[in-house]
mmCIF file of C-alpha atoms in Angstrom:
data_model
loop_
_atom_site.group_PDB
_atom_site.id
_atom_site.type_symbol
_atom_site.label_atom_id
_atom_site.label_comp_id
_atom_site.label_asym_id
_atom_site.label_seq_id
_atom_site.Cartn_x
_atom_site.Cartn_y
_atom_site.Cartn_z
ATOM 1 C CA MET S 1 26.837 -56.617 -17.763
ATOM 2 C CA ALA S 2 28.837 -59.781 -18.326
ATOM 3 C CA ALA S 3 31.926 -60.477 -16.283
ATOM 4 C CA GLY S 4 34.981 -58.931 -17.943
ATOM 5 C CA ASP S 5 32.966 -56.397 -19.948
ATOM 6 C CA ARG S 6 33.832 -52.713 -19.714
ATOM 7 C CA PRO S 7 30.947 -50.961 -17.909
ATOM 8 C CA ARG S 8 29.173 -48.569 -20.270
ATOM 9 C CA ILE S 9 28.976 -45.093 -18.755
ATOM 10 C CA LEU S 10 26.643 -42.416 -20.095
ATOM 11 C CA PHE S 11 28.313 -39.111 -19.139
ATOM 12 C CA VAL S 12 25.875 -36.203 -19.552
ATOM 13 C CA GLU S 13 27.880 -32.972 -19.446
ATOM 14 C CA ASP S 14 27.806 -29.937 -21.770
ATOM 15 C CA GLU S 15 31.143 -28.412 -20.725
ATOM 16 C CA ARG S 16 33.832 -29.919 -22.952
ATOM 17 C CA SER S 17 36.539 -28.758 -20.536
ATOM 18 C CA ILE S 18 35.031 -31.274 -18.090
ATOM 19 C CA SER S 19 33.662 -34.003 -20.331
ATOM 20 C CA GLU S 20 36.712 -34.578 -22.522
ATOM 21 C CA PRO S 21 39.408 -35.080 -19.851
ATOM 22 C CA PHE S 22 37.099 -37.020 -17.553
ATOM 23 C CA ALA S 23 35.927 -39.296 -20.373
ATOM 24 C CA LYS S 24 39.594 -40.089 -21.044
ATOM 25 C CA ALA S 25 40.111 -40.797 -17.344
ATOM 26 C CA LEU S 26 37.121 -43.151 -17.370
ATOM 27 C CA ALA S 27 38.547 -45.017 -20.363
ATOM 28 C CA ARG S 28 41.914 -45.374 -18.594
ATOM 29 C CA GLU S 29 40.119 -46.802 -15.547
ATOM 30 C CA GLY S 30 38.453 -49.545 -17.579
ATOM 31 C CA PHE S 31 35.086 -47.942 -18.394
ATOM 32 C CA GLU S 32 33.458 -47.363 -21.773
ATOM 33 C CA PRO S 33 32.365 -43.692 -21.722
ATOM 34 C CA HIS S 34 29.673 -42.219 -23.975
ATOM 35 C CA VAL S 35 29.300 -38.435 -23.730
ATOM 36 C CA ALA S 36 26.056 -36.506 -24.278
ATOM 37 C CA ALA S 37 26.067 -32.693 -24.189
ATOM 38 C CA THR S 38 22.284 -32.236 -24.195
ATOM 39 C CA ALA S 39 19.236 -33.710 -22.498
ATOM 40 C CA ALA S 40 17.833 -34.933 -25.821
ATOM 41 C CA ARG S 41 21.078 -36.676 -26.736
ATOM 42 C CA ALA S 42 21.282 -38.223 -23.276
ATOM 43 C CA LEU S 43 17.862 -39.853 -23.597
ATOM 44 C CA GLU S 44 18.640 -41.019 -27.121
ATOM 45 C CA LEU S 45 21.944 -42.591 -26.070
ATOM 46 C CA ALA S 46 20.436 -44.148 -22.956
ATOM 47 C CA GLU S 47 17.924 -46.041 -25.073
ATOM 48 C CA ARG S 48 20.503 -47.095 -27.641
ATOM 49 C CA ILE S 49 23.470 -48.183 -25.531
ATOM 50 C CA GLU S 50 21.669 -49.290 -22.327
ATOM 51 C CA PRO S 51 24.347 -47.911 -19.995
ATOM 52 C CA ASP S 52 25.432 -49.614 -16.793
ATOM 53 C CA LEU S 53 25.595 -46.236 -15.028
ATOM 54 C CA VAL S 54 24.731 -42.599 -15.785
ATOM 55 C CA LEU S 55 26.755 -39.566 -14.670
ATOM 56 C CA LEU S 56 24.320 -36.679 -14.995
ATOM 57 C CA ASP S 57 24.875 -32.920 -14.904
ATOM 58 C CA LEU S 58 21.751 -30.961 -13.966
ATOM 59 C CA HIS S 59 22.412 -27.777 -15.942
ATOM 60 C CA LEU S 60 22.010 -28.620 -19.633
ATOM 61 C CA PRO S 61 21.538 -26.276 -22.621
ATOM 62 C CA ASP S 62 18.194 -27.751 -23.694
ATOM 63 C CA GLY S 63 16.638 -28.684 -20.363
ATOM 64 C CA ASP S 64 16.979 -29.592 -16.719
ATOM 65 C CA GLY S 65 18.917 -32.711 -15.794
ATOM 66 C CA ARG S 66 16.279 -33.472 -13.171
ATOM 67 C CA ASP S 67 13.819 -34.116 -16.001
ATOM 68 C CA VAL S 68 16.355 -36.461 -17.592
ATOM 69 C CA CYS S 69 16.739 -38.256 -14.253
ATOM 70 C CA ARG S 70 12.968 -38.579 -13.898
ATOM 71 C CA THR S 71 12.606 -39.959 -17.444
ATOM 72 C CA LEU S 72 15.474 -42.430 -17.058
ATOM 73 C CA ARG S 73 14.102 -43.681 -13.763
ATOM 74 C CA ALA S 74 10.653 -44.195 -15.309
ATOM 75 C CA ARG S 75 12.269 -46.353 -18.001
ATOM 76 C CA SER S 76 14.721 -48.405 -15.961
ATOM 77 C CA GLN S 77 16.623 -48.902 -12.724
ATOM 78 C CA VAL S 78 19.980 -47.822 -14.219
ATOM 79 C CA PRO S 79 22.194 -46.349 -11.472
ATOM 80 C CA ILE S 80 22.402 -42.538 -11.683
ATOM 81 C CA ILE S 81 25.019 -40.281 -10.081
ATOM 82 C CA ILE S 82 24.242 -36.580 -10.283
ATOM 83 C CA LEU S 83 27.168 -34.197 -10.884
ATOM 84 C CA THR S 84 26.287 -30.565 -10.353
ATOM 85 C CA ALA S 85 27.282 -27.197 -8.963
ATOM 86 C CA ARG S 86 23.981 -27.097 -7.069
ATOM 87 C CA GLY S 87 25.071 -28.218 -3.629
ATOM 88 C CA THR S 88 22.384 -27.189 -1.156
ATOM 89 C CA GLU S 89 20.761 -29.799 1.070
ATOM 90 C CA THR S 90 17.457 -29.203 -0.730
ATOM 91 C CA ASP S 91 19.085 -29.895 -4.105
ATOM 92 C CA ARG S 92 20.592 -33.120 -2.784
ATOM 93 C CA ILE S 93 17.284 -34.316 -1.351
ATOM 94 C CA VAL S 94 15.433 -33.498 -4.590
ATOM 95 C CA GLY S 95 18.026 -35.411 -6.595
ATOM 96 C CA LEU S 96 17.782 -38.457 -4.334
ATOM 97 C CA GLU S 97 13.986 -38.278 -4.321
ATOM 98 C CA LEU S 98 13.978 -38.380 -8.132
ATOM 99 C CA GLY S 99 15.781 -41.700 -7.904
ATOM 100 C CA ALA S 100 19.472 -40.776 -8.130
ATOM 101 C CA ASP S 101 21.822 -43.169 -6.354
ATOM 102 C CA ASP S 102 24.424 -40.570 -5.398
ATOM 103 C CA TYR S 103 25.076 -36.830 -5.645
ATOM 104 C CA VAL S 104 28.458 -35.175 -6.248
ATOM 105 C CA VAL S 105 29.009 -31.407 -6.085
ATOM 106 C CA LYS S 106 31.338 -29.632 -8.526
ATOM 107 C CA PRO S 107 34.233 -29.091 -8.508
ATOM 108 C CA PHE S 108 34.810 -32.775 -7.899
ATOM 109 C CA SER S 109 37.772 -35.096 -7.582
ATOM 110 C CA GLY S 110 37.910 -37.524 -10.484
ATOM 111 C CA ALA S 111 39.288 -40.230 -8.205
ATOM 112 C CA GLU S 112 36.399 -39.774 -5.771
ATOM 113 C CA VAL S 113 33.762 -39.913 -8.520
ATOM 114 C CA ILE S 114 35.306 -43.103 -9.935
ATOM 115 C CA ALA S 115 35.339 -44.631 -6.436
ATOM 116 C CA ARG S 116 31.669 -43.749 -6.022
ATOM 117 C CA MET S 117 30.884 -45.231 -9.434
ATOM 118 C CA ARG S 118 32.542 -48.508 -8.518
ATOM 119 C CA ALA S 119 30.702 -48.596 -5.192
ATOM 120 C CA VAL S 120 27.334 -48.028 -6.917
ATOM 121 C CA LEU S 121 28.098 -50.701 -9.528
ATOM 122 C CA ARG S 122 29.096 -53.177 -6.794
ATOM 123 C CA ARG S 123 25.824 -52.546 -4.974
ATOM 124 C CA THR S 124 23.835 -52.935 -8.185
ATOM 125 C CA GLN S 125 25.504 -56.219 -9.086
ATOM 126 C CA ALA S 126 25.195 -57.533 -5.533
ATOM 127 C CA ALA S 127 21.472 -56.700 -5.511
ATOM 128 C CA ALA S 128 20.848 -58.711 -8.684
ATOM 129 C CA PRO S 129 19.507 -62.162 -7.682
ATOM 130 C CA ALA S 130 21.177 -65.271 -9.051
ATOM 131 C CA ASP S 131 19.263 -66.714 -12.005
ATOM 132 C CA ASP S 132 19.135 -70.173 -10.448
ATOM 133 C CA ALA S 133 18.283 -69.065 -6.903
ATOM 134 C CA PRO S 134 15.719 -66.238 -6.816
ATOM 135 C CA GLU S 135 14.798 -64.988 -3.371
ATOM 136 C CA PRO S 136 11.328 -66.019 -2.222
ATOM 137 C CA PRO S 137 8.725 -63.268 -1.714
ATOM 138 C CA VAL S 138 7.946 -62.018 1.781
ATOM 139 C CA THR S 139 4.439 -61.254 3.080
ATOM 140 C CA ILE S 140 3.972 -59.280 6.290
ATOM 141 C CA GLY S 141 0.397 -58.318 7.058
ATOM 142 C CA ASP S 142 -0.993 -56.494 4.002
ATOM 143 C CA LEU S 143 2.504 -55.907 2.594
ATOM 144 C CA HIS S 144 3.835 -58.262 -0.083
ATOM 145 C CA VAL S 145 7.451 -57.843 -1.222
ATOM 146 C CA ASP S 146 8.642 -59.753 -4.300
ATOM 147 C CA LEU S 147 12.412 -59.563 -3.819
ATOM 148 C CA ALA S 148 13.264 -61.233 -7.114
ATOM 149 C CA ALA S 149 11.004 -58.964 -9.200
ATOM 150 C CA ARG S 150 11.786 -55.876 -7.064
ATOM 151 C CA ARG S 151 8.097 -55.107 -6.562
ATOM 152 C CA ALA S 152 6.091 -54.368 -3.436
ATOM 153 C CA THR S 153 2.333 -54.110 -2.922
ATOM 154 C CA LEU S 154 0.373 -52.839 0.057
ATOM 155 C CA GLU S 155 -3.264 -53.933 0.342
ATOM 156 C CA GLY S 156 -3.014 -55.040 -3.291
ATOM 157 C CA GLU S 157 -1.791 -51.658 -4.564
ATOM 158 C CA GLU S 158 1.714 -51.516 -6.029
ATOM 159 C CA LEU S 159 4.087 -49.143 -4.238
ATOM 160 C CA THR S 160 6.130 -46.727 -6.325
ATOM 161 C CA LEU S 161 9.590 -47.029 -4.786
ATOM 162 C CA SER S 162 12.926 -45.592 -5.861
ATOM 163 C CA ARG S 163 15.880 -47.963 -6.157
ATOM 164 C CA LYS S 164 17.178 -47.022 -2.722
ATOM 165 C CA GLU S 165 13.732 -47.190 -1.099
ATOM 166 C CA PHE S 166 13.285 -50.734 -2.410
ATOM 167 C CA ASP S 167 16.821 -51.748 -1.391
ATOM 168 C CA LEU S 168 16.133 -50.435 2.118
ATOM 169 C CA LEU S 169 12.772 -52.204 2.323
ATOM 170 C CA ALA S 170 14.318 -55.447 1.045
ATOM 171 C CA GLU S 171 17.067 -55.382 3.655
ATOM 172 C CA LEU S 172 14.551 -54.718 6.427
ATOM 173 C CA VAL S 173 12.074 -57.436 5.402
ATOM 174 C CA ARG S 174 14.913 -59.960 5.002
ATOM 175 C CA ASN S 175 15.521 -59.335 8.702
ATOM 176 C CA ALA S 176 11.869 -58.899 9.710
ATOM 177 C CA GLY S 177 11.376 -59.192 13.447
ATOM 178 C CA ARG S 178 15.037 -58.401 14.157
ATOM 179 C CA VAL S 179 16.770 -55.099 14.839
ATOM 180 C CA VAL S 180 19.087 -53.951 12.024
ATOM 181 C CA THR S 181 21.666 -51.405 13.097
ATOM 182 C CA ARG S 182 22.138 -48.120 11.268
ATOM 183 C CA GLU S 183 25.710 -49.161 10.457
ATOM 184 C CA ALA S 184 24.561 -52.452 8.916
ATOM 185 C CA LEU S 185 21.970 -50.690 6.759
ATOM 186 C CA MET S 186 24.527 -48.153 5.541
ATOM 187 C CA ASP S 187 26.983 -50.954 4.706
ATOM 188 C CA ARG S 188 24.449 -53.148 2.912
ATOM 189 C CA VAL S 189 22.329 -50.526 1.149
ATOM 190 C CA TRP S 190 24.820 -47.690 0.611
ATOM 191 C CA ASP S 191 28.135 -49.662 0.692
ATOM 192 C CA GLU S 192 30.841 -49.654 3.318
ATOM 193 C CA ASN S 193 32.724 -47.017 1.308
ATOM 194 C CA TRP S 194 29.827 -44.524 1.320
ATOM 195 C CA PHE S 195 31.217 -40.965 1.303
ATOM 196 C CA GLY S 196 28.115 -39.059 2.324
ATOM 197 C CA SER S 197 26.258 -38.300 5.540
ATOM 198 C CA THR S 198 24.249 -40.993 7.331
ATOM 199 C CA LYS S 199 21.376 -38.482 7.281
ATOM 200 C CA THR S 200 20.506 -39.958 3.902
ATOM 201 C CA LEU S 201 19.369 -43.106 5.781
ATOM 202 C CA ASP S 202 16.934 -41.068 7.872
ATOM 203 C CA VAL S 203 15.612 -39.320 4.742
ATOM 204 C CA HIS S 204 14.982 -42.640 2.983
ATOM 205 C CA VAL S 205 13.390 -44.165 6.093
ATOM 206 C CA ARG S 206 11.019 -41.190 6.229
ATOM 207 C CA TRP S 207 10.153 -41.564 2.529
ATOM 208 C CA LEU S 208 9.644 -45.327 2.914
ATOM 209 C CA ARG S 209 7.362 -44.787 5.890
ATOM 210 C CA GLY S 210 5.354 -42.318 3.815
ATOM 211 C CA LYS S 211 4.903 -44.953 1.096
ATOM 212 C CA LEU S 212 3.761 -47.403 3.774
ATOM 213 C CA GLY S 213 1.231 -44.845 5.056
ATOM 214 C CA GLU S 214 2.813 -44.392 8.457
ATOM 215 C CA THR S 215 5.062 -42.080 10.458
ATOM 216 C CA ALA S 216 7.689 -42.594 13.152
ATOM 217 C CA GLU S 217 5.008 -41.773 15.750
ATOM 218 C CA SER S 218 2.457 -44.198 14.277
ATOM 219 C CA ALA S 219 4.678 -46.992 12.999
ATOM 220 C CA HIS S 220 2.885 -50.202 12.038
ATOM 221 C CA TYR S 221 5.651 -51.806 10.002
ATOM 222 C CA LEU S 222 8.896 -49.862 10.446
ATOM 223 C CA GLN S 223 9.921 -49.101 14.008
ATOM 224 C CA THR S 224 12.852 -46.978 15.217
ATOM 225 C CA VAL S 225 15.024 -48.520 17.919
ATOM 226 C CA ARG S 226 16.610 -45.414 19.381
ATOM 227 C CA GLY S 227 20.368 -45.384 19.480
ATOM 228 C CA VAL S 228 20.577 -48.657 17.557
ATOM 229 C CA GLY S 229 18.711 -48.792 14.267
ATOM 230 C CA PHE S 230 15.405 -50.050 12.890
ATOM 231 C CA ARG S 231 13.163 -53.076 13.207
ATOM 232 C CA PHE S 232 10.568 -54.236 10.674
ATOM 233 C CA ARG S 233 7.459 -55.999 11.896
ATOM 234 C CA GLY S 234 7.764 -59.783 11.811
ATOM 235 C CA PRO S 235 5.501 -61.979 9.639
ATOM 236 C CA GLU S 236 3.728 -63.517 12.634
ATOM 237 C CA GLU S 237 3.124 -60.273 14.547
#
């Protein structure tokens, strides 16, 4: 998205009583909303308009929004915020595990959703490396992290990481050998204006450890520093 452009928002919602007024609110706030009332239309629009962010309802007339999320994430790293009436902890974890960047339970405050959207877009833009100064890759033991290409391999095998898992790994390896506090990780990976619980950090650390083939009790790369934060193994260790 070029500077000054209106961010394109794909708003997937089948209830017109929600989609119409909120789409107007998005337009007033400087966004370019595109509404899809079905899963099929959402995937079609996503390919055609290449949105900067997706607002995704889970309950759709022709399918489950989780399948849409899974398909979108397989295609691209577009930020996804799930909007749904399903508000249990399990639903939230499933949504995040599928690759969603945030999760908002209905009924929601339009102002809060817009604030979350702006926070996600800021994080996305901040994570994009400058064209003339790509970050160098980092190798620690059998782990190779290409920060510019957003790829990681372990013992030569590519790791399948969600956006947030990679962002977390990148922040840790940038500070390899040093302790990074929980507060710093939340600020840098989830934004200083994050509305949700810090438990999401623990969930993503657990998932990342699973991808690295370790646990908190048998940590080779990612160590917990109790009461402070986390420390990633240094390159020379």
